[in-house]
Coordinates of C-alpha atoms in Angstrom, one line a residue:
Chain A
M132 CA 52.0 -55.8 98.3
G133 CA 53.0 -56.5 101.7
T134 CA 50.3 -59.8 102.3
D135 CA 49.4 -62.4 99.8
L136 CA 46.5 -61.6 98.0
H137 CA 44.2 -64.5 96.6
L138 CA 40.9 -64.1 95.2
I139 CA 39.0 -66.8 97.0
R140 CA 35.5 -66.3 95.6
T141 CA 33.3 -63.6 93.6
V142 CA 29.6 -62.9 93.8
R143 CA 27.8 -60.5 91.2
R144 CA 24.5 -59.4 91.2
E145 CA 22.2 -56.8 89.1
F146 CA 19.5 -55.0 91.4
T147 CA 16.3 -53.4 90.4
G148 CA 13.8 -50.7 91.9
P149 CA 14.8 -48.1 94.4
A150 CA 16.5 -48.6 97.9
V151 CA 13.7 -50.4 100.4
L152 CA 14.9 -47.6 103.3
L153 CA 13.3 -45.0 101.1
D154 CA 10.1 -46.1 101.9
D155 CA 10.5 -44.9 105.3
P156 CA 9.4 -41.1 105.3
V157 CA 11.8 -40.0 108.0
L158 CA 14.7 -41.2 106.0
R159 CA 13.5 -39.8 102.6
E160 CA 13.1 -36.4 104.0
R161 CA 16.6 -36.5 105.4
A162 CA 18.1 -37.8 102.3
D163 CA 15.8 -35.0 100.3
E164 CA 17.3 -32.4 102.3
Y165 CA 20.6 -33.8 102.3
L166 CA 20.5 -33.9 98.4
T167 CA 19.0 -30.3 97.9
D168 CA 21.7 -28.7 100.0
L169 CA 24.0 -30.7 98.4
V170 CA 23.4 -29.6 94.8
R171 CA 22.2 -26.1 95.5
P172 CA 25.5 -24.3 95.2
Y173 CA 25.8 -26.0 92.0
G174 CA 22.8 -24.6 90.4
L175 CA 21.2 -27.9 90.5
R176 CA 18.0 -28.9 91.4
V177 CA 16.5 -32.3 93.3
D178 CA 13.9 -34.6 91.3
A179 CA 12.3 -35.9 94.4
A180 CA 10.4 -38.6 92.4
A181 CA 14.0 -40.2 91.3
R182 CA 14.6 -42.6 93.7
G183 CA 17.8 -44.2 93.5
Q184 CA 19.4 -47.8 95.2
S185 CA 21.3 -47.9 98.3
Y186 CA 24.8 -49.6 98.4
G187 CA 23.9 -50.7 101.9
E188 CA 21.1 -52.6 100.9
M189 CA 23.3 -54.1 97.4
A190 CA 25.9 -54.7 99.4
A191 CA 24.3 -56.9 102.6
E192 CA 22.9 -59.2 99.8
L193 CA 26.1 -59.9 98.5
I194 CA 27.9 -60.5 101.8
G195 CA 24.6 -62.7 102.7
A196 CA 25.7 -64.8 99.4
L197 CA 29.2 -64.7 99.5
V198 CA 30.6 -64.7 103.3
P199 CA 29.7 -68.0 105.3
A200 CA 29.3 -67.4 109.0
D201 CA 32.4 -69.7 109.6
E202 CA 34.6 -67.5 107.4
P203 CA 34.9 -64.2 109.4
V204 CA 36.0 -61.4 107.3
D205 CA 38.9 -58.7 109.0
L206 CA 38.8 -55.6 106.3
L207 CA 35.6 -54.7 104.5
V208 CA 36.0 -52.0 101.6
L209 CA 33.1 -50.4 99.9
A210 CA 34.4 -48.8 96.4
F211 CA 31.9 -46.5 94.6
A212 CA 32.0 -43.5 92.2
V213 CA 28.4 -42.6 91.8
H214 CA 26.9 -41.8 95.3
D215 CA 24.0 -43.8 96.3
A216 CA 20.5 -42.6 97.4
L217 CA 21.2 -42.0 101.0
P218 CA 24.6 -40.1 100.6
G219 CA 25.0 -39.1 104.6
R220 CA 25.3 -42.7 105.7
A221 CA 27.8 -44.6 107.1
T222 CA 27.1 -47.4 105.1
T223 CA 30.1 -49.4 105.8
A224 CA 29.4 -49.6 110.0
Y225 CA 26.6 -51.0 108.8
L226 CA 27.6 -53.5 106.5
S227 CA 30.6 -54.2 109.4
H228 CA 27.7 -55.2 111.4
V229 CA 26.1 -57.7 109.1
C230 CA 29.4 -59.5 107.8
P231 CA 30.8 -62.4 109.4
G232 CA 33.6 -61.3 111.9
T233 CA 32.3 -57.3 112.4
P234 CA 35.5 -56.4 109.9
M235 CA 37.3 -53.3 110.2
S236 CA 35.4 -51.3 107.2
F237 CA 35.5 -48.1 105.2
A238 CA 34.7 -46.7 101.9
L239 CA 36.6 -45.5 99.1
C240 CA 35.3 -42.6 96.5
D241 CA 36.1 -39.9 94.4
Q242 CA 38.6 -42.0 92.5
G243 CA 36.2 -43.1 89.6
S244 CA 37.0 -46.7 88.7
A245 CA 40.5 -46.7 90.2
A246 CA 38.9 -47.0 93.8
A247 CA 38.1 -50.6 93.9
F248 CA 42.1 -51.2 92.4
T249 CA 43.0 -49.0 95.3
G250 CA 40.8 -51.4 97.8
L251 CA 43.1 -54.3 96.3
R252 CA 45.9 -52.4 97.4
I253 CA 45.2 -51.8 101.0
A254 CA 44.1 -55.1 101.4
G255 CA 47.4 -56.3 100.1
A256 CA 49.2 -53.9 102.5
H257 CA 47.1 -55.0 105.6
A258 CA 47.8 -58.2 107.9
Y259 CA 44.6 -60.2 107.2
R260 CA 43.0 -63.6 107.1
R261 CA 40.1 -62.3 104.9
A262 CA 39.4 -59.1 102.9
L263 CA 35.9 -58.3 101.3
I264 CA 36.0 -55.4 98.3
L265 CA 32.5 -54.7 97.4
V266 CA 32.4 -52.5 93.8
V267 CA 29.2 -50.7 93.8
E268 CA 27.3 -48.6 91.3
Q269 CA 23.7 -47.5 91.2
S270 CA 22.1 -45.8 88.2
V271 CA 19.5 -43.1 89.3
L272 CA 20.8 -39.5 90.7
P273 CA 17.9 -37.3 91.7
Y274 CA 19.8 -34.4 89.6
D275 CA 21.3 -34.1 86.3
P276 CA 25.0 -34.7 86.6
G277 CA 25.6 -33.5 82.9
V278 CA 27.3 -36.5 82.2
A279 CA 26.5 -40.6 81.8
V280 CA 25.8 -42.4 84.9
P281 CA 25.6 -46.3 85.2
D282 CA 23.0 -48.1 83.2
R283 CA 22.3 -50.6 85.9
H284 CA 22.1 -51.0 89.6
R285 CA 25.3 -53.7 89.8
A286 CA 27.4 -54.9 92.7
V287 CA 30.5 -57.3 92.7
A288 CA 32.1 -58.7 95.6
L289 CA 35.4 -60.0 95.6
L290 CA 36.3 -62.4 98.9
L291 CA 40.1 -62.1 99.5
G292 CA 42.2 -64.3 101.5
D293 CA 45.9 -64.6 102.6
G294 CA 46.6 -68.1 101.2
P295 CA 45.2 -70.2 98.5
A296 CA 41.8 -72.1 98.5
D297 CA 39.8 -73.9 96.6
G298 CA 39.4 -72.8 93.0
S299 CA 41.2 -69.3 94.4
A300 CA 43.3 -67.1 92.0
R301 CA 46.5 -65.3 93.5
V302 CA 46.7 -61.7 92.8
T303 CA 50.0 -61.3 91.3
A304 CA 50.1 -57.3 90.7
V305 CA 47.9 -54.4 91.3
R306 CA 49.3 -51.2 89.9
Q307 CA 47.9 -47.6 89.2
H308 CA 49.0 -44.8 87.4
A309 CA 47.8 -41.4 88.0
D310 CA 47.5 -38.2 85.8
V311 CA 47.8 -40.3 82.9
G312 CA 46.4 -38.1 79.8
P313 CA 44.4 -39.3 76.9
D314 CA 47.2 -39.2 74.7
D315 CA 49.5 -41.2 77.0
V316 CA 47.3 -43.8 78.0
A317 CA 47.6 -46.1 74.9
A318 CA 51.5 -46.6 75.3
L319 CA 51.5 -46.9 78.7
A320 CA 48.6 -49.5 78.7
A321 CA 50.2 -51.7 76.0
A322 CA 53.6 -51.6 78.2
E323 CA 51.9 -52.5 81.1
L324 CA 49.5 -55.2 79.7
H325 CA 53.1 -56.7 77.8
A326 CA 54.8 -56.5 81.2
L327 CA 52.2 -58.4 83.2
G328 CA 52.1 -61.0 80.8
A329 CA 49.5 -60.2 77.8
G330 CA 50.4 -61.9 74.4
R331 CA 50.9 -65.1 75.9
A332 CA 48.3 -67.9 74.7
D333 CA 47.6 -68.6 78.4
V334 CA 46.9 -65.1 79.6
S335 CA 43.3 -63.6 79.3
V336 CA 43.1 -60.0 78.8
V337 CA 40.2 -58.3 80.3
L338 CA 39.8 -54.3 79.1
G339 CA 37.5 -51.7 81.0
P340 CA 35.4 -49.4 79.1
G341 CA 38.1 -46.6 79.4
L342 CA 40.4 -49.1 77.2
A343 CA 38.1 -49.9 74.5
G344 CA 40.5 -48.1 71.9
I345 CA 43.2 -50.4 73.1
R346 CA 44.7 -53.1 71.2
P347 CA 46.6 -55.7 73.3
P348 CA 49.4 -58.0 72.0
P349 CA 48.0 -61.0 69.9
G350 CA 47.9 -64.0 72.5
G351 CA 44.9 -65.3 74.6
P352 CA 41.8 -64.0 74.5
V353 CA 40.8 -60.4 75.0
T354 CA 37.6 -59.2 76.4
V355 CA 36.6 -55.5 76.2
V356 CA 33.9 -54.4 78.5
P357 CA 31.3 -52.7 77.2
P358 CA 30.4 -48.9 78.2
G359 CA 27.6 -48.5 80.6
Q360 CA 29.1 -50.0 83.9
P361 CA 32.1 -47.5 84.5
S362 CA 32.9 -49.1 87.8
T363 CA 31.9 -52.8 88.1
G364 CA 32.3 -53.8 84.3
V365 CA 35.8 -55.1 84.8
W366 CA 35.2 -56.9 87.9
W367 CA 31.9 -58.4 86.5
A368 CA 33.8 -59.9 83.5
L369 CA 36.9 -61.3 85.8
P370 CA 35.6 -64.3 87.4
D371 CA 34.3 -65.6 83.7
R372 CA 38.0 -65.2 82.3
L373 CA 39.6 -66.6 85.7
G374 CA 37.3 -69.6 84.7
D375 CA 38.9 -69.8 81.2
A376 CA 40.5 -73.5 80.9
V377 CA 42.8 -72.5 77.9
A378 CA 43.9 -68.9 79.5
P379 CA 43.3 -69.0 83.2
R380 CA 46.0 -66.3 84.0
V381 CA 44.4 -62.9 83.6
V382 CA 45.8 -59.3 83.2
A383 CA 42.6 -56.6 83.6
A384 CA 43.0 -53.0 83.2
D385 CA 40.7 -49.9 83.3
Y386 CA 41.3 -46.4 82.6
D387 CA 39.1 -43.4 84.1
P388 CA 39.6 -40.6 81.4
D389 CA 38.0 -38.0 83.8
L390 CA 40.1 -38.6 86.8
R391 CA 43.1 -39.8 84.4
Y392 CA 44.1 -43.1 86.4
L393 CA 45.3 -46.3 84.5
C394 CA 45.0 -49.6 86.8
L395 CA 45.9 -53.1 86.4
L396 CA 45.6 -56.0 88.0
A397 CA 47.1 -59.6 87.2
A398 CA 46.2 -62.9 88.8
E399 CA 46.6 -66.5 87.9
P400 CA 45.0 -69.7 89.3
D401 CA 46.4 -71.3 92.8
G402 CA 47.9 -74.7 92.6
G403 CA 50.3 -74.3 90.0
R404 CA 47.8 -74.3 87.2
G405 CA 48.6 -72.3 84.1
Chain B
M25 CA 56.6 -47.8 111.7
T26 CA 53.9 -45.4 110.6
A27 CA 54.7 -41.5 111.6
V28 CA 53.2 -38.2 111.5
D29 CA 55.8 -35.9 110.1
A30 CA 54.2 -32.4 109.6
V31 CA 50.4 -31.2 110.6
S32 CA 49.1 -28.2 109.4
V33 CA 45.4 -26.9 110.3
F34 CA 42.9 -24.2 108.7
L35 CA 39.9 -22.7 110.5
P36 CA 38.2 -20.0 109.0
A37 CA 38.1 -16.7 111.3
R38 CA 34.6 -16.5 110.9
R39 CA 33.2 -17.3 114.4
V40 CA 29.5 -17.8 114.7
P41 CA 27.6 -18.3 118.0
I42 CA 25.5 -20.9 118.5
E43 CA 22.6 -18.9 119.3
S44 CA 22.5 -17.9 115.6
L45 CA 22.0 -21.3 114.5
A46 CA 19.0 -21.8 116.1
A47 CA 16.7 -20.3 113.3
P48 CA 18.1 -22.5 110.4
L49 CA 18.7 -25.6 112.4
R50 CA 15.4 -25.6 114.0
M51 CA 16.9 -25.9 117.5
T52 CA 14.9 -24.7 120.7
E53 CA 16.2 -22.6 123.0
M54 CA 16.6 -25.2 125.3
Q55 CA 19.0 -27.0 122.9
I56 CA 21.0 -23.9 122.6
R57 CA 21.4 -23.4 126.3
L58 CA 22.5 -27.3 126.5
F59 CA 25.0 -27.0 123.9
R60 CA 26.3 -23.4 125.8
R61 CA 26.0 -24.4 129.7
F62 CA 26.4 -28.4 129.4
H63 CA 28.7 -29.3 126.7
G64 CA 30.6 -25.8 126.6
L65 CA 29.9 -25.2 123.1
T66 CA 29.7 -21.7 122.4
E67 CA 30.5 -20.9 118.8
V68 CA 31.2 -22.6 115.5
R69 CA 33.8 -21.4 112.5
H70 CA 31.7 -21.1 109.6
D71 CA 32.5 -19.2 106.4
P72 CA 30.0 -19.4 103.2
D73 CA 32.4 -17.5 101.5
L74 CA 35.0 -20.1 101.6
S75 CA 34.3 -23.2 99.2
L76 CA 35.5 -26.8 100.3
S77 CA 38.3 -26.7 98.1
D78 CA 39.3 -23.3 99.6
L79 CA 39.4 -25.0 103.2
L80 CA 41.3 -27.9 101.7
R81 CA 43.7 -25.6 99.7
H82 CA 44.6 -23.1 102.8
A83 CA 45.5 -26.5 104.9
V84 CA 47.7 -27.8 102.2
D85 CA 49.2 -24.5 101.7
G86 CA 50.2 -23.9 105.4
L87 CA 52.1 -27.6 105.2
T88 CA 55.3 -25.8 104.5
A89 CA 57.1 -29.2 105.2
L90 CA 55.3 -30.4 102.0
R91 CA 57.2 -28.1 99.7
D92 CA 60.4 -29.8 99.2
V93 CA 58.8 -33.1 99.5
A94 CA 56.0 -33.0 97.3
H95 CA 57.2 -35.0 94.6
R96 CA 57.6 -38.0 97.1
V97 CA 53.8 -37.9 97.9
R98 CA 52.4 -41.0 96.4
F99 CA 49.0 -41.0 98.3
V100 CA 46.7 -38.6 99.1
V101 CA 44.1 -40.0 101.4
Y102 CA 41.3 -37.5 102.2
A103 CA 39.5 -38.6 105.1
R104 CA 35.7 -37.3 105.3
A105 CA 33.3 -37.6 107.9
F106 CA 30.4 -37.1 105.3
P107 CA 30.4 -39.6 102.4
V108 CA 29.4 -37.4 99.8
V109 CA 30.0 -33.6 99.8
A110 CA 29.6 -32.4 96.4
P111 CA 27.5 -33.6 93.2
Y112 CA 28.6 -36.4 91.0
P113 CA 31.1 -35.9 89.1
V114 CA 32.4 -32.8 90.8
N115 CA 35.6 -33.7 92.8
P116 CA 37.3 -31.1 95.1
L117 CA 39.9 -33.5 96.1
H118 CA 41.5 -33.8 92.6
D119 CA 40.7 -30.1 91.8
V120 CA 43.0 -29.3 95.0
C121 CA 45.6 -32.3 94.1
R122 CA 45.9 -30.5 90.6
A123 CA 46.1 -26.9 91.9
V124 CA 48.9 -28.1 94.8
G125 CA 51.1 -30.1 92.1
L126 CA 49.9 -33.1 93.6
G127 CA 48.4 -34.7 90.4
H128 CA 50.6 -37.2 90.1
A129 CA 49.8 -39.0 93.4
V130 CA 47.0 -41.6 93.6
A131 CA 44.5 -39.7 95.4
F132 CA 41.2 -41.1 97.3
T133 CA 38.8 -40.4 99.7
L134 CA 38.3 -42.6 102.7
T135 CA 34.9 -42.3 104.5
Q136 CA 32.0 -44.0 106.0
Q137 CA 33.6 -44.0 109.8
S138 CA 32.1 -40.6 110.2
C139 CA 34.3 -38.5 112.3
A140 CA 36.8 -41.2 112.9
S141 CA 37.4 -41.6 109.3
A142 CA 40.7 -39.6 110.0
L143 CA 42.8 -42.2 112.1
A144 CA 41.7 -44.9 109.5
A145 CA 43.1 -42.9 106.9
V146 CA 46.4 -42.1 109.0
D147 CA 46.6 -46.0 109.5
V148 CA 45.8 -46.8 105.6
A149 CA 48.5 -44.7 104.6
G150 CA 51.0 -45.9 106.7
R151 CA 50.4 -49.2 105.3
L152 CA 50.5 -48.4 101.9
L153 CA 53.6 -46.8 102.1
A154 CA 55.1 -49.6 103.9
A155 CA 54.4 -51.7 101.1
E156 CA 55.2 -49.5 98.3
P157 CA 58.6 -50.2 96.7
H158 CA 61.1 -47.3 96.6
P159 CA 64.8 -46.4 95.7
P160 CA 67.0 -45.8 98.8
G161 CA 66.9 -42.1 99.8
D162 CA 63.6 -41.7 98.0
E163 CA 61.0 -42.9 100.8
P164 CA 57.7 -42.3 99.5
L165 CA 54.8 -40.0 101.3
A166 CA 51.4 -39.8 102.0
L167 CA 49.4 -36.7 102.5
V168 CA 46.2 -37.3 105.1
L169 CA 43.6 -34.4 104.2
T170 CA 40.7 -33.6 106.5
G171 CA 38.4 -30.8 105.3
E172 CA 34.3 -30.5 105.5
K173 CA 31.7 -27.8 105.1
A174 CA 28.7 -27.2 107.2
F175 CA 26.7 -27.7 104.3
T176 CA 23.3 -29.2 105.3
R177 CA 21.6 -30.0 108.6
D178 CA 22.9 -33.3 109.5
A179 CA 26.6 -31.8 108.7
R180 CA 25.8 -28.7 111.2
F181 CA 24.8 -30.3 114.4
I182 CA 24.3 -33.6 115.9
P183 CA 21.2 -33.5 118.4
E184 CA 21.8 -33.1 121.6
T185 CA 25.6 -33.8 121.5
S186 CA 27.4 -31.5 119.6
V187 CA 27.7 -28.7 116.6
F188 CA 30.2 -29.1 113.6
S189 CA 32.9 -26.3 112.9
E190 CA 34.3 -26.0 109.3
G191 CA 38.0 -26.2 108.7
A192 CA 40.9 -28.6 107.4
S193 CA 44.0 -30.0 108.2
A194 CA 46.8 -31.4 106.0
C195 CA 49.2 -34.1 107.7
L196 CA 52.4 -35.7 106.3
V197 CA 52.9 -39.0 107.0
S198 CA 56.1 -41.7 106.5
A199 CA 56.1 -45.2 106.9
H200 CA 59.4 -44.7 109.2
G201 CA 59.4 -41.2 110.3
R202 CA 60.8 -40.3 113.6
R203 CA 58.6 -37.1 114.8
D204 CA 55.3 -39.0 115.8
R205 CA 55.4 -42.7 115.7
L206 CA 52.1 -44.3 115.7
L207 CA 52.4 -47.2 118.3
A208 CA 48.8 -48.7 118.2
Y209 CA 45.7 -48.3 116.7
A210 CA 42.4 -49.9 117.7
V211 CA 38.7 -49.5 116.2
A212 CA 35.5 -50.8 117.2
Q213 CA 32.4 -50.3 114.5
R214 CA 28.9 -50.2 115.9
G215 CA 26.5 -50.6 113.0
E216 CA 23.8 -51.7 115.2
F217 CA 23.5 -48.2 115.5
D218 CA 22.8 -47.5 111.7
V219 CA 19.3 -46.6 110.3
A220 CA 18.8 -50.4 109.5
G221 CA 20.3 -51.7 112.7
G222 CA 17.7 -51.6 115.3
A223 CA 19.4 -50.6 118.1
S224 CA 18.0 -47.4 120.4
P225 CA 19.6 -44.1 120.3
A226 CA 19.2 -44.5 124.4
R227 CA 21.0 -47.6 123.9
F228 CA 23.8 -45.7 121.9
Q229 CA 23.8 -43.1 124.8
R230 CA 24.5 -45.8 127.5
E231 CA 26.9 -47.2 125.2
Y232 CA 29.2 -44.5 123.8
R233 CA 31.4 -43.8 126.8
P234 CA 32.2 -47.7 127.7
A235 CA 32.8 -48.2 123.8
L236 CA 35.4 -45.4 123.7
A237 CA 37.0 -46.6 126.8
E238 CA 37.5 -50.0 125.2
V239 CA 38.9 -48.7 122.2
I240 CA 41.2 -46.7 124.3
G241 CA 42.4 -49.5 126.7
R242 CA 42.7 -52.0 123.8
A243 CA 45.2 -49.2 121.9
L244 CA 47.1 -48.8 125.0
A245 CA 47.5 -52.5 125.6
R246 CA 48.5 -53.0 122.2
A247 CA 51.0 -50.0 122.4
G248 CA 52.7 -52.0 125.6
T249 CA 51.5 -48.5 127.4
T250 CA 48.9 -47.4 130.3
L251 CA 47.1 -44.2 130.9
A252 CA 49.5 -43.5 133.4
D253 CA 52.5 -43.5 130.8
L254 CA 50.3 -40.8 128.7
R255 CA 51.3 -37.4 129.0
L256 CA 48.1 -36.0 127.0
I257 CA 45.1 -37.2 125.2
L258 CA 44.0 -35.4 122.4
P259 CA 40.2 -35.9 122.2
H260 CA 37.9 -35.3 119.7
N261 CA 35.8 -32.0 120.3
V262 CA 32.4 -33.5 120.8
N263 CA 31.6 -31.5 123.9
L264 CA 33.3 -31.1 127.4
M265 CA 30.6 -33.2 129.3
T266 CA 31.8 -36.1 127.4
W267 CA 35.1 -36.1 128.5
K268 CA 34.6 -34.8 131.9
R269 CA 32.5 -38.4 132.4
L270 CA 34.8 -40.5 130.1
V271 CA 37.7 -39.6 132.3
K272 CA 36.0 -40.3 135.4
L273 CA 35.3 -44.1 133.7
I274 CA 38.7 -44.5 132.8
G275 CA 40.4 -42.7 135.7
F276 CA 42.6 -40.3 133.8
P277 CA 43.6 -36.6 134.9
L278 CA 40.6 -34.0 133.2
D279 CA 43.7 -31.7 132.9
R280 CA 45.6 -33.9 130.7
V281 CA 43.0 -33.7 128.0
L282 CA 43.5 -31.4 125.6
L283 CA 40.1 -29.6 125.7
D284 CA 40.3 -25.7 125.0
N285 CA 39.5 -26.5 121.5
V286 CA 36.0 -27.6 122.3
T287 CA 34.9 -23.8 123.1
D288 CA 37.4 -22.3 120.7
A289 CA 37.7 -24.2 117.5
G290 CA 34.0 -26.5 117.8
H291 CA 33.8 -30.3 116.5
V292 CA 35.8 -29.8 113.0
F293 CA 34.7 -33.3 111.7
C294 CA 37.6 -35.4 110.8
A295 CA 39.9 -32.7 111.6
D296 CA 39.6 -32.6 115.7
A297 CA 42.7 -34.9 115.8
F298 CA 44.8 -32.4 113.9
V299 CA 43.6 -29.3 115.4
N300 CA 44.6 -30.8 119.1
Y301 CA 47.8 -31.7 117.5
R302 CA 48.6 -28.3 116.3
T303 CA 47.6 -26.5 119.7
A304 CA 49.6 -29.2 121.7
R305 CA 52.7 -28.7 119.6
D306 CA 52.2 -24.8 119.6
R307 CA 52.2 -24.9 123.3
D308 CA 54.9 -26.9 123.3
L309 CA 53.0 -29.5 125.8
L310 CA 54.9 -32.4 124.2
R311 CA 58.6 -33.3 124.5
P312 CA 60.5 -36.1 123.0
G313 CA 59.4 -39.6 124.0
D314 CA 56.4 -38.6 125.3
R315 CA 53.2 -41.0 124.7
Y316 CA 49.9 -39.6 123.8
L317 CA 46.7 -40.7 122.9
V318 CA 44.3 -39.6 120.0
A319 CA 40.5 -40.3 120.2
A320 CA 37.8 -40.0 117.9
V321 CA 34.5 -41.2 117.5
G322 CA 32.3 -41.5 114.2
A323 CA 28.7 -41.1 115.3
G324 CA 26.0 -40.8 112.7
D325 CA 24.2 -43.4 111.5
G326 CA 26.2 -46.5 113.3
A327 CA 29.2 -45.9 114.8
T328 CA 33.1 -45.8 115.0
F329 CA 35.1 -45.7 118.0
A330 CA 38.7 -45.2 117.7
A331 CA 41.9 -44.4 119.1
M332 CA 45.7 -44.2 118.7
V333 CA 48.6 -44.1 120.5
F334 CA 51.6 -42.2 119.4
E335 CA 55.3 -41.3 120.5
H336 CA 56.6 -38.0 120.0

């Protein structure tokens, strides 16, 4: 990483109901036409009654809760795997508008659960004071994707800084391995977890749903994120572990079995604890 | 310093006169006349027999410089104007990466800056590479891809402004290359023009050219250069009129803006910069040491104005 990454604060939210913007008949018609044309070549049909959430609405609420006006953000990254109910919208341009600092913003996708880790790597490669990673997933697609979709609309926002702050945690490693096959992931994950400190009594381990079958080295507490929230699961659990009094260092890992990415993150409290 | 090492472009051979778009896009005869006579947009590239993966694959296959260095590619960054181009979980990016022997690379799509996403992708690729540890002599590389199908009405035209052409590009990026070095990048995002932003389309039209002029000026200042030092501007191929008016605003000779592809290739989503770069190289318009500026505007819901200054 080029820049020090410090996790300053996080906020997480669950949302219910569809996107409010879909109440606008013009936007609704545009979205329906877009989605119909999107799925037609694949022999799928749009269910006009299925109304999903908007990542713009979800993320804007998180920004309001997490970023005070006097803490301007320089970089905003929206990470998602399942698209939202307004798939043609340049949502991050809007999020930049509602975020203090009017940050440079873009979305990362087509990478499954690895996208949020990529966002952290990009933040680490930038010179910035504050970066905001928004990890989002919503649960309603208006067609049958043939695979599971998330159980709920959930979002997690990670506010990062280039130096320590009250209660912050320093991100000491972000690692990504591409093209990891299902037969290889257990050994590689075990080796990486060990290399990042798993097995020590003061190190908590958070395993994403793709690594539920992995047995980390014995040591600190282990949280296995239940299935159902493939993109946000690890990030939802992370703040709880970072607040642990006995094992405040955390190693988090996730595996996307479809796109074959194994990703890991290590963090420890700033200020010499642990 | 981030550098562009090689670029390939693929445009479908099939040309479609814009008159044939009137019925499917519900455009009036007046709108078509506006595009042809006022904006210089006469035809687009559109081939229903080529899939998105086909477009990307053709662009990668055309990048001959990739063949000997594919093992050094650590990142594939797919810059896309439209955030979603296939139903979940279909993933043309990873399909193509595996098919061309780049399955080992970390691949992702960078989007939601509309057609300006390509410049952000080059910037991000360079930054990731600069932060990537590597043994001596094994400098990591990134591949920046663009490519889109005009698959729905929103992806086929921008009312009163432009029509989209299908096409793709592949661009090899390094952190310390010498071919085309990135001197500066400037970007401005205007989310007030989003559907939830509240600003009017009329205001967007008024502020479009001043906003683009501002990022151009900022990129030049960051590069420590001036318009007078530029050999070329490689524009976005939105239309001719926008650029005729913009060069008047900023005081730059129109004949040093490479506008031929507006008519010949059309607005190829995020690929415009690379289409125009390829034309400049093929016509030998860039000499060693020449500085040039690449401009892009992503305008849809929300707007992104971006400019990069390179030294060839």
